[in-house]
Short mmCIF file of N, CA, C and O in Angstrom, two decimals:
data_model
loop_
_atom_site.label_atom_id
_atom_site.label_comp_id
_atom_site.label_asym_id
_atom_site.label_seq_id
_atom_site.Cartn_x
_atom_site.Cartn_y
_atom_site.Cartn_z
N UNK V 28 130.70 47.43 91.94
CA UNK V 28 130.37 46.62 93.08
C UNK V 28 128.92 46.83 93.51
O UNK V 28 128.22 45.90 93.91
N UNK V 29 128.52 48.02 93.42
CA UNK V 29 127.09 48.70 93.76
C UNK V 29 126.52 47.76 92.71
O UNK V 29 126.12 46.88 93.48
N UNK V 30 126.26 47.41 91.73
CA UNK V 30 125.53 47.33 90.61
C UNK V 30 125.36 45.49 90.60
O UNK V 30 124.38 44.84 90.24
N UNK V 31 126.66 45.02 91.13
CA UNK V 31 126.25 43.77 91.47
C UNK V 31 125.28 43.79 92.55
O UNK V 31 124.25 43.14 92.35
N UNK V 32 125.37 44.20 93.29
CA UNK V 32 124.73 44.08 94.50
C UNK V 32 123.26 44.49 94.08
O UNK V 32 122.49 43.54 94.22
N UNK V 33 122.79 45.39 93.71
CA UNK V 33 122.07 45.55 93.18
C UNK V 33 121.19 44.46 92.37
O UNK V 33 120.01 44.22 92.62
N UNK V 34 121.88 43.90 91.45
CA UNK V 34 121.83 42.75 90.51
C UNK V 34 121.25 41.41 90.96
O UNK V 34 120.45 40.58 90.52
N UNK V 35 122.09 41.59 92.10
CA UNK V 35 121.77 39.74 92.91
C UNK V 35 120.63 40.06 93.88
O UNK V 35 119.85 39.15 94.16
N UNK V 36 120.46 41.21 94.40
CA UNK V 36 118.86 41.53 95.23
C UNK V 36 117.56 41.64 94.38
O UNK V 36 116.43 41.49 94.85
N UNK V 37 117.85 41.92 93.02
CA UNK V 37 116.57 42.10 92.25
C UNK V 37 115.88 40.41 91.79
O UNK V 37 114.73 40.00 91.61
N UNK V 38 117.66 39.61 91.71
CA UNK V 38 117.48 38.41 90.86
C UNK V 38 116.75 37.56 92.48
O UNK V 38 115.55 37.29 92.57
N UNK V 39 117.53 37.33 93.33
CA UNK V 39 116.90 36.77 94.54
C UNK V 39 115.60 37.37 94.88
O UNK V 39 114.73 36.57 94.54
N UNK V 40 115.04 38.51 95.43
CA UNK V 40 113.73 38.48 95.24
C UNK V 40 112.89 39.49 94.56
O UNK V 40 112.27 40.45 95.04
N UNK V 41 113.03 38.93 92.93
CA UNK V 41 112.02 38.87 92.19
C UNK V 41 110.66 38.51 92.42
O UNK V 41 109.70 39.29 92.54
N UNK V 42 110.66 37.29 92.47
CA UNK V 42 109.07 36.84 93.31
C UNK V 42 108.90 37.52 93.73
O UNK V 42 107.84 37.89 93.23
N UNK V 43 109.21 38.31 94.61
CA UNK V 43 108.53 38.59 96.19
C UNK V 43 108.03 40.49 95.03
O UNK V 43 106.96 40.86 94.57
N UNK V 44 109.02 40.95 95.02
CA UNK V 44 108.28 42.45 93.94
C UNK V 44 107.47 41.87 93.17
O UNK V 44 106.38 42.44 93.12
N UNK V 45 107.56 40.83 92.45
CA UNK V 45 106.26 40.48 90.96
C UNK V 45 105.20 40.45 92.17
O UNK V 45 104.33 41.32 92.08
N UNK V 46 105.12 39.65 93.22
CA UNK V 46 103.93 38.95 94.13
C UNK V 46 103.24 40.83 94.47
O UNK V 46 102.15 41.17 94.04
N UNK V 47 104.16 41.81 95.30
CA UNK V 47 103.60 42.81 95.41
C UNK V 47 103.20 44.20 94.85
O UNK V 47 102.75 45.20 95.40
N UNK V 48 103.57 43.88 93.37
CA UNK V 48 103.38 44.56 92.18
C UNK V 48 101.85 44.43 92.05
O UNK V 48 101.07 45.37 91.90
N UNK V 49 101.36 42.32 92.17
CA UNK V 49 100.59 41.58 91.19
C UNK V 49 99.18 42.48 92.89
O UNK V 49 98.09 43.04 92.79
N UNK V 50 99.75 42.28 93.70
CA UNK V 50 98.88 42.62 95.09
C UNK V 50 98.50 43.72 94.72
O UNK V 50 97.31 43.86 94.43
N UNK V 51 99.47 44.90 94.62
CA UNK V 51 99.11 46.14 94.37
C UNK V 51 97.94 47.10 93.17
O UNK V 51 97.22 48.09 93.31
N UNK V 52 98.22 46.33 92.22
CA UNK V 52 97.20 46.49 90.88
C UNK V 52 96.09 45.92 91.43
O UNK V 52 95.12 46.68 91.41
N UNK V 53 95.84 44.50 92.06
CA UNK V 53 94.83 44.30 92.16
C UNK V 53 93.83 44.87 93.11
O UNK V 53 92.63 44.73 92.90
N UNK V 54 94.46 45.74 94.51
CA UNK V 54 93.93 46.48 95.03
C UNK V 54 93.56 47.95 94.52
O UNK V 54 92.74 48.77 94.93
N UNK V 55 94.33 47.97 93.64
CA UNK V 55 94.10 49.66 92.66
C UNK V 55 92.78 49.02 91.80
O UNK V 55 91.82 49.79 91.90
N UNK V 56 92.52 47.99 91.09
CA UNK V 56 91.35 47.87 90.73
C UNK V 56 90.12 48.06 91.36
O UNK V 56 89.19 48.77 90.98
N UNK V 57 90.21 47.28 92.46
CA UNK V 57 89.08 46.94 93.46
C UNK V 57 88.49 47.81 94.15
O UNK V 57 87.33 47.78 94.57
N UNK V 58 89.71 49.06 94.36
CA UNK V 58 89.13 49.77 95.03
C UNK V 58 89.13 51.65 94.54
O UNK V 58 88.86 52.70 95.12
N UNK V 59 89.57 51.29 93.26
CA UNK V 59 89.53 52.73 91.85
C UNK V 59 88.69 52.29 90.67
O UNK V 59 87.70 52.81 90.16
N UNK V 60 89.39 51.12 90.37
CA UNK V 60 89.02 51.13 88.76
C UNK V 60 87.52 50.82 88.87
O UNK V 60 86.63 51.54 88.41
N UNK V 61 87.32 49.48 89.65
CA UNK V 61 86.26 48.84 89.82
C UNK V 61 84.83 50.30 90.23
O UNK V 61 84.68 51.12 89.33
N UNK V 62 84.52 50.37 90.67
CA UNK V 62 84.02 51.39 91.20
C UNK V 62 83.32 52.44 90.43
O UNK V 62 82.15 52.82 90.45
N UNK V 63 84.52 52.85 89.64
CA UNK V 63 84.20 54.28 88.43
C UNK V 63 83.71 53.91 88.15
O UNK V 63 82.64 54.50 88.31
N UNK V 64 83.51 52.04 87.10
CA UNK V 64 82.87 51.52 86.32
C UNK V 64 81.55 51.24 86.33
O UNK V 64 80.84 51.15 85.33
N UNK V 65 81.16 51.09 87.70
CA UNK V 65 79.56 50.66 87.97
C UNK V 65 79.31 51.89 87.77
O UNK V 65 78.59 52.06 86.78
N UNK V 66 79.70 53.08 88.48
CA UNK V 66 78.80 54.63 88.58
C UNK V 66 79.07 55.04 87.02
O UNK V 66 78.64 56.14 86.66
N UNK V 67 79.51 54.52 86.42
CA UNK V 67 79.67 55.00 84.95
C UNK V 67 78.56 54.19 84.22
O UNK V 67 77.74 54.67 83.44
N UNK V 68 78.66 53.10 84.55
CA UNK V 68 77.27 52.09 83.72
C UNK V 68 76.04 52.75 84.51
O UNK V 68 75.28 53.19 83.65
N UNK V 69 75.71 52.90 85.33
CA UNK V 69 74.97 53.53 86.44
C UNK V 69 74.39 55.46 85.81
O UNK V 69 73.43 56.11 86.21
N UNK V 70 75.35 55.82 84.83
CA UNK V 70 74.96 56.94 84.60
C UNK V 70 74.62 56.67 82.95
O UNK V 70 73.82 57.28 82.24
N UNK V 71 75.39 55.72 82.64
CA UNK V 71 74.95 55.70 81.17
C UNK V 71 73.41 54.84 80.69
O UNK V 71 72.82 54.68 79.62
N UNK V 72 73.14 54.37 82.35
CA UNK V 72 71.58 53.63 81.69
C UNK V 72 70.72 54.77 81.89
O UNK V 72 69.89 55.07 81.04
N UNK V 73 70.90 55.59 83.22
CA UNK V 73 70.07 56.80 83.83
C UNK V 73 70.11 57.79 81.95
O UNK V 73 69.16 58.38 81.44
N UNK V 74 71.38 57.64 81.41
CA UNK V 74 71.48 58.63 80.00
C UNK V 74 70.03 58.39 78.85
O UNK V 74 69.38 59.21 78.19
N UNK V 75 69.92 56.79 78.98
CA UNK V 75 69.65 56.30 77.41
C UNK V 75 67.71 56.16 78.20
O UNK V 75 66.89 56.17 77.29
N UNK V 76 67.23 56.09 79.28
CA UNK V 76 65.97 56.26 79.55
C UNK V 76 65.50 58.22 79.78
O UNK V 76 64.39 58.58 80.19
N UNK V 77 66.34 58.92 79.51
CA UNK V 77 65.96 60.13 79.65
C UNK V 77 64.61 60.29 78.50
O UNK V 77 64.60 59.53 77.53
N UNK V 78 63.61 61.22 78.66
CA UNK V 78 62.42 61.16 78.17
C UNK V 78 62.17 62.52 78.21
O UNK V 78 62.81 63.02 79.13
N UNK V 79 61.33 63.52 77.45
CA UNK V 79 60.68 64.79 77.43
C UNK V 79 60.04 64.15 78.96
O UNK V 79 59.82 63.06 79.49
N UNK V 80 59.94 65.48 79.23
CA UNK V 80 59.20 65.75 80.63
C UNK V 80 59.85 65.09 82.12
O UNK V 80 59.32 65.06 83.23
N UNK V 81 61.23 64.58 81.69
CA UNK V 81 61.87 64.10 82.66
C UNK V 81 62.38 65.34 84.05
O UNK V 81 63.25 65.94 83.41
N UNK V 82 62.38 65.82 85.01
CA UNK V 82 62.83 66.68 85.80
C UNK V 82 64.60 66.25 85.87
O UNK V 82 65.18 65.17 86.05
N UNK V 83 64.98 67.34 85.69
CA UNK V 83 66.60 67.44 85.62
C UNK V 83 67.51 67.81 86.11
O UNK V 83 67.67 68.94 85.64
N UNK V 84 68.89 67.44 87.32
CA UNK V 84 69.49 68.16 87.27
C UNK V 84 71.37 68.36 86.23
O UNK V 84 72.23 67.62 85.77
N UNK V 85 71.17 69.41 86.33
CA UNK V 85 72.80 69.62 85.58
C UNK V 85 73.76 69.42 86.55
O UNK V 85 73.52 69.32 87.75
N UNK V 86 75.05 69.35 85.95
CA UNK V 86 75.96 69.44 86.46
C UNK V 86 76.64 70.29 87.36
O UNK V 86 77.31 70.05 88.37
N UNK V 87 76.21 71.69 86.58
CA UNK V 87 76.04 72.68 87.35
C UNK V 87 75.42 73.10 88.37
O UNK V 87 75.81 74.18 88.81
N UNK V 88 74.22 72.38 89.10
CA UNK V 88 73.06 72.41 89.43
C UNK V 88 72.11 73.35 88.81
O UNK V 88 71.73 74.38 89.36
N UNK V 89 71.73 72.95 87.65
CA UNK V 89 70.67 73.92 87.06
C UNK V 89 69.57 72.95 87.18
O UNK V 89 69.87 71.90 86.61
N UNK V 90 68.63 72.94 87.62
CA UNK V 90 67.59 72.57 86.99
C UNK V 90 66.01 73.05 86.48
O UNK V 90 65.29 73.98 86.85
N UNK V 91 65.81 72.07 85.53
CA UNK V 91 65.10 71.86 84.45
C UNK V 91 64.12 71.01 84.05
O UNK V 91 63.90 70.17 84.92
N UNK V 92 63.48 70.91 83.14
CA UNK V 92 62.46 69.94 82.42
C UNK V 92 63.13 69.64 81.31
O UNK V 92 63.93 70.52 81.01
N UNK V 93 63.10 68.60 80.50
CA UNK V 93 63.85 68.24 79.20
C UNK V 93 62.23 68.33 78.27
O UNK V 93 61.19 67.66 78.31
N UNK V 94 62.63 69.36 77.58
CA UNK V 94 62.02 69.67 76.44
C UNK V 94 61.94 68.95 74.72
O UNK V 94 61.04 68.55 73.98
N UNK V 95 62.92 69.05 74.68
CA UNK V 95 64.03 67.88 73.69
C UNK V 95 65.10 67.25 73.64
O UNK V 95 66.09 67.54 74.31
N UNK V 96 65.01 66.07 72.63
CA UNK V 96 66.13 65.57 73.16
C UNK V 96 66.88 65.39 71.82
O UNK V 96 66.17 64.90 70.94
N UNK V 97 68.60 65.77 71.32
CA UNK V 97 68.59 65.76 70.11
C UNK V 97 69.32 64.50 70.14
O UNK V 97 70.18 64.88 70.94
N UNK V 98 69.73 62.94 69.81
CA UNK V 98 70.34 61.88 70.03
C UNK V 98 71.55 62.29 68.85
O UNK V 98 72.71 62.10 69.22
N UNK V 99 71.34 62.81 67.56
CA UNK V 99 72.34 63.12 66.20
C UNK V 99 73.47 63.79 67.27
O UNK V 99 74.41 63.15 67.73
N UNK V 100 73.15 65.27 67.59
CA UNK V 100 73.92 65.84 68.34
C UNK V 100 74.76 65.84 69.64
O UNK V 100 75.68 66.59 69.96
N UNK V 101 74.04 64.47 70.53
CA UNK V 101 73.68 64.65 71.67
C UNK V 101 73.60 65.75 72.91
O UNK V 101 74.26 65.97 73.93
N UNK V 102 72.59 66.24 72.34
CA UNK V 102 72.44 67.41 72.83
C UNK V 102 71.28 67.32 73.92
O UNK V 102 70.80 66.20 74.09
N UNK V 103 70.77 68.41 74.69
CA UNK V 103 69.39 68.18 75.21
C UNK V 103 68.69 69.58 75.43
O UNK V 103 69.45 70.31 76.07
N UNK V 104 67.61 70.14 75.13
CA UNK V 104 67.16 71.49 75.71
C UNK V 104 66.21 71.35 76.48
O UNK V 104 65.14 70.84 76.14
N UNK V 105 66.46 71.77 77.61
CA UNK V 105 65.89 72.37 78.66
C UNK V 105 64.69 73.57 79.01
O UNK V 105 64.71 74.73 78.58
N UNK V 106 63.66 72.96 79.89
CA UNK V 106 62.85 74.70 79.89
C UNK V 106 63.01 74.71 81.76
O UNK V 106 62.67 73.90 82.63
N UNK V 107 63.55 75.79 81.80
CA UNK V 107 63.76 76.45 83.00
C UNK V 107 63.57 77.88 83.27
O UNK V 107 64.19 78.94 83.25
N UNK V 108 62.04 77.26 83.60
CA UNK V 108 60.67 78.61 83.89
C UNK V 108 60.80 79.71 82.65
O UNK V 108 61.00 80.92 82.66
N UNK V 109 60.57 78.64 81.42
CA UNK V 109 60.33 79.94 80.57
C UNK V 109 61.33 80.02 79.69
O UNK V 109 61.14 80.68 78.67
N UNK V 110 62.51 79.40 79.89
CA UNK V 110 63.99 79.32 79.80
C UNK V 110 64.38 78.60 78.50
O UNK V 110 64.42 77.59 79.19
N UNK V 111 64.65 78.23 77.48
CA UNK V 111 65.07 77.07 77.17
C UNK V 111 66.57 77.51 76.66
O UNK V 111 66.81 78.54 76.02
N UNK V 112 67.65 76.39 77.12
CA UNK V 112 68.81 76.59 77.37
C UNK V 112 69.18 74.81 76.57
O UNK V 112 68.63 73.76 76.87
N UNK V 113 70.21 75.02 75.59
CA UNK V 113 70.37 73.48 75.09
C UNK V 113 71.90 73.16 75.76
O UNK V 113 72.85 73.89 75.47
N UNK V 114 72.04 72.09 76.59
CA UNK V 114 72.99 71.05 76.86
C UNK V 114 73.33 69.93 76.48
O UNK V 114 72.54 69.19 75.89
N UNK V 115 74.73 69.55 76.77
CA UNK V 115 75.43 68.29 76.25
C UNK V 115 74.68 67.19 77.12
O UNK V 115 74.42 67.20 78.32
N UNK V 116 74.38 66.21 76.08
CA UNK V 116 73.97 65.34 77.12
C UNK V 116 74.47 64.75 78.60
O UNK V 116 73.84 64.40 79.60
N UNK V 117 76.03 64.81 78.25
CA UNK V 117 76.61 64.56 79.07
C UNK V 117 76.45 65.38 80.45
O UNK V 117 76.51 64.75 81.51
N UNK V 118 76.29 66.57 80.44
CA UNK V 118 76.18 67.40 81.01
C UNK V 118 74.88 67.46 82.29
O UNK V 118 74.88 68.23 83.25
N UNK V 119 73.69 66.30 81.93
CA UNK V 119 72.56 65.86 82.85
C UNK V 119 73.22 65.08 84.26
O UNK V 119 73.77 63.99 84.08
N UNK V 120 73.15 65.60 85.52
CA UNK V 120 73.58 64.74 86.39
C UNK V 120 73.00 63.97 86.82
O UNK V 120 73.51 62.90 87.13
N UNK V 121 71.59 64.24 87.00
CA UNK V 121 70.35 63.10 87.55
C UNK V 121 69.33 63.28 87.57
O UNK V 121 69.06 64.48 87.46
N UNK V 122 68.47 62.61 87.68
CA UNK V 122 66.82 62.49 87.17
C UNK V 122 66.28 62.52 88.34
O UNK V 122 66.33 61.58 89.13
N UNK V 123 65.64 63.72 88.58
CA UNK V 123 64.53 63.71 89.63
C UNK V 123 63.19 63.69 89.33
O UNK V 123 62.87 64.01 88.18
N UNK V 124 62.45 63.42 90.01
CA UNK V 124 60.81 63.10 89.69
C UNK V 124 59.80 64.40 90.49
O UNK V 124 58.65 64.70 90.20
N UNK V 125 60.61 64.94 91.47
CA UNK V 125 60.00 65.72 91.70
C UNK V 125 59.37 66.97 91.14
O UNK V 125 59.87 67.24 90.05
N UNK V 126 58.44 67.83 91.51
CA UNK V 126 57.93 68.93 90.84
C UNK V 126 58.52 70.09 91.02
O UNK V 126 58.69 70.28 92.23
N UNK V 127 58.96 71.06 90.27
CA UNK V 127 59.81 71.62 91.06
C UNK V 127 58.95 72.90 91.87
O UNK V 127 57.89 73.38 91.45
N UNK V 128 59.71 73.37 93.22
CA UNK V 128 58.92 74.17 94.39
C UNK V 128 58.17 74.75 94.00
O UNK V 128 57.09 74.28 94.35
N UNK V 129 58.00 76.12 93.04
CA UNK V 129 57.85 77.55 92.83
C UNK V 129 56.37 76.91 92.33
O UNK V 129 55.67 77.88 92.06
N UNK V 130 55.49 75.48 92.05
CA UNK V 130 54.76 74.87 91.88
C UNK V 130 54.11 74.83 92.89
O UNK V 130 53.05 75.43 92.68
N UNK V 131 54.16 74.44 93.90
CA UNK V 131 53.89 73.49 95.29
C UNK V 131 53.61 74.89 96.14
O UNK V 131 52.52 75.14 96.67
N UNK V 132 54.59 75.63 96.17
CA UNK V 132 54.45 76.67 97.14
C UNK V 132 52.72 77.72 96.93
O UNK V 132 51.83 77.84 97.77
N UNK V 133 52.78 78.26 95.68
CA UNK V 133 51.30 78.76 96.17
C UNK V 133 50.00 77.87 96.16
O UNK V 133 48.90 78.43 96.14
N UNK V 134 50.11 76.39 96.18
CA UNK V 134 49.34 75.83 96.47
C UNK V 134 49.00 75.76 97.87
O UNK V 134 47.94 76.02 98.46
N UNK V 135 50.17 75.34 98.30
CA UNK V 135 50.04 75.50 99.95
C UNK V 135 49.62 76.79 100.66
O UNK V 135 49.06 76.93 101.75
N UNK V 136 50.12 77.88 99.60
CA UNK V 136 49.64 79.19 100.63
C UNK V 136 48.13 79.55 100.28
O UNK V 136 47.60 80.18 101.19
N UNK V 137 47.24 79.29 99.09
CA UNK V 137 46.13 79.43 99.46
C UNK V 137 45.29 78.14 100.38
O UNK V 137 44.27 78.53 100.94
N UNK V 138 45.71 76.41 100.61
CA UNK V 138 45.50 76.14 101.09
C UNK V 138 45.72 76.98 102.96
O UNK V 138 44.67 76.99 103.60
N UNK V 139 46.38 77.31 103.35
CA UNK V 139 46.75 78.10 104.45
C UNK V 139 45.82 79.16 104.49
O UNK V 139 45.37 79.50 105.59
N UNK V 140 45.45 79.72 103.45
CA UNK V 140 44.56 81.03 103.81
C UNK V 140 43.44 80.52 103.95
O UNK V 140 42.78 81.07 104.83
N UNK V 141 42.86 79.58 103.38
CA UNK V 141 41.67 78.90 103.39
C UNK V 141 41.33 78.03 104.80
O UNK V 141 40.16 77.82 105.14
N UNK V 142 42.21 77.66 105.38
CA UNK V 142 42.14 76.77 106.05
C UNK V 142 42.18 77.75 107.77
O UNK V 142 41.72 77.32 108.82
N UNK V 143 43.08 79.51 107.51
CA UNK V 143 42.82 80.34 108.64
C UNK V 143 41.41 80.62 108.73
O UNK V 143 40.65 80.66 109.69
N UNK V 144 41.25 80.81 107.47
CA UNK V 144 39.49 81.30 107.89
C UNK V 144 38.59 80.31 108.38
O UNK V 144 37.87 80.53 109.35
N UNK V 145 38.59 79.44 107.88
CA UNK V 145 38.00 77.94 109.11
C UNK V 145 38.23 78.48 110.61
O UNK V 145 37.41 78.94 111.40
N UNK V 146 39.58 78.27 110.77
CA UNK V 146 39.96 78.47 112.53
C UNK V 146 39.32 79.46 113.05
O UNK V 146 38.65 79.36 114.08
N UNK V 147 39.51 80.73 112.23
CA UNK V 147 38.93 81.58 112.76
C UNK V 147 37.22 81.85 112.82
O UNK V 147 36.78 82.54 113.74
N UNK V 148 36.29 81.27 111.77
CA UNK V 148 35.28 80.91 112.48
C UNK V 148 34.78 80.01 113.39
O UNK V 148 33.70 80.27 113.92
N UNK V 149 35.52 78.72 113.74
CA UNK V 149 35.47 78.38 114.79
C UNK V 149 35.52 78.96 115.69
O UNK V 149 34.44 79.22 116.21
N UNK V 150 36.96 79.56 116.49
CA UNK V 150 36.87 79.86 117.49
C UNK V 150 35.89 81.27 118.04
O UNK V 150 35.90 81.65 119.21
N UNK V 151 34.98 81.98 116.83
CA UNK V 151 33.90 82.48 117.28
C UNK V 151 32.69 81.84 118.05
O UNK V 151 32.06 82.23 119.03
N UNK V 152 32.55 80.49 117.13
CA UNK V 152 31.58 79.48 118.11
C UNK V 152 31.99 78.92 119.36
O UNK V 152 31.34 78.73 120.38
N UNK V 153 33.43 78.65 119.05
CA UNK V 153 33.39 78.14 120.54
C UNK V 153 33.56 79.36 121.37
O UNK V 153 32.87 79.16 122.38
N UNK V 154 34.15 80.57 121.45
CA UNK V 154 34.05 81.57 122.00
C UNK V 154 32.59 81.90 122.48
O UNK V 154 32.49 82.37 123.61
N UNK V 155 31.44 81.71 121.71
CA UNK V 155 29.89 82.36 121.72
C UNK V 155 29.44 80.73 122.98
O UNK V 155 28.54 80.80 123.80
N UNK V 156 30.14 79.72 122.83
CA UNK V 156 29.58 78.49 123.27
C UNK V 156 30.25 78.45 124.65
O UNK V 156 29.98 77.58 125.48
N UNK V 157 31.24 79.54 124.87
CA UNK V 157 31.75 78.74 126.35
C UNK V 157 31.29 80.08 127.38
O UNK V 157 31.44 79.91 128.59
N UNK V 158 30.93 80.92 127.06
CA UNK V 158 30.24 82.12 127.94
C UNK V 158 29.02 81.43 128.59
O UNK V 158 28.62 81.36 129.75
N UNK V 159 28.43 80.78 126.97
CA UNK V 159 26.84 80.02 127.26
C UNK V 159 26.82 78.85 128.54
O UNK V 159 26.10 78.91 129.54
N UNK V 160 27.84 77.73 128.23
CA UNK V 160 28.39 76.61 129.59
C UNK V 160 28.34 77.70 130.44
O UNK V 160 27.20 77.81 130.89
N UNK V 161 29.16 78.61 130.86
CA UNK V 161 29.69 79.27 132.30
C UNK V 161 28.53 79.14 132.66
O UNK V 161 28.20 78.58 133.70
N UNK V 162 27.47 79.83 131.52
CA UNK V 162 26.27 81.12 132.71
C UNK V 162 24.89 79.66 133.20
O UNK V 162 24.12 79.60 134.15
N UNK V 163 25.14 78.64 131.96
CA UNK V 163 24.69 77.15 132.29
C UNK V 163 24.95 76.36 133.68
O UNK V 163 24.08 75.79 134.35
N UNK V 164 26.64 76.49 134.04
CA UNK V 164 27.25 75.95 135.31
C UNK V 164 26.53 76.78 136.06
O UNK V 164 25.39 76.58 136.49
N UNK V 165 27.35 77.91 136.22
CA UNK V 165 26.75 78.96 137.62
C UNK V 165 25.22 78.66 138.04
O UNK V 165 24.93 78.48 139.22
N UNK V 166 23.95 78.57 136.65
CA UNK V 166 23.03 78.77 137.33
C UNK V 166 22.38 77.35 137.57
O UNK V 166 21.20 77.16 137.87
N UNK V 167 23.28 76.48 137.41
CA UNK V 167 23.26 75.19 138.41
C UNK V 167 23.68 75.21 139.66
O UNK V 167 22.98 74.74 140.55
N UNK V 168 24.47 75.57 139.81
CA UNK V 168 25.20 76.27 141.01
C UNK V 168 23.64 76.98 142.07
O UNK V 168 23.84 77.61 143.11
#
């Protein structure tokens, strides 16, 4: 008796499960399948313009400079400060352009040292220049 019953609810609405089966996939596309696919084309063009001297990061977050690139293997080696370490290509997460810090930083600190000693001969002149105004005011005064 169960099994009829059963039987005549699947046969009566059919439509209506096919209709929210056909709803359901199409929202699993739109908002899974669809998606992966661009960030996947999206990583495989970022793959095929990689170049020596490209700045790199891994997956891991390592980064690197691409030294070589092997396409047979797809492989890639890396120099990280001195380093060279070979990875799967796959294994590149994204291409940065930047330089990396350990570069930048003692530039800035001899700019900084260079740029204290300026200040500090200034404020000898203006130090030597504002005694001179006072004793200028007063003996207007």
């Amino acid at each position: 008796m169960l099994g009829n019953l059963a039987i005549g609810a699947a046969a009566g609405g059919g439509y209506s499960t096919l209709l929210i089966l056909v709803v359901f996939f199409g929202l699993m596309y739109f908002l899974m399948l669809r998606p992966q696919q661009k960030q996947q084309k999206k990583h495989k063009d970022m793959m095929s313009q990689l170049k020596k001297g490209d700045h790199v990061i891994t997956i891991s977050r390592l980064h690197g400079v691409i030294d070589e690139i092997n396409q047979a293997d797809q492989t890639v080696t890396l120099d990280c400060d001195g380093i060279y370490l070979v990875f799967d290509l796959r294994a590149i997460a994204q291409v940065t352009s930047q330089a990396p810090q350990a570069v930048t930083a003692p530039v800035s600190a001899d700019t900084t040292s260079a740029s204290a000693d300026t200040p500090a001969e200034n404020t000898d002149e203006a130090a030597s220049d504002e005694p001179a105004e006072k004793t200028d005011d007063e003996s207007a005064k």
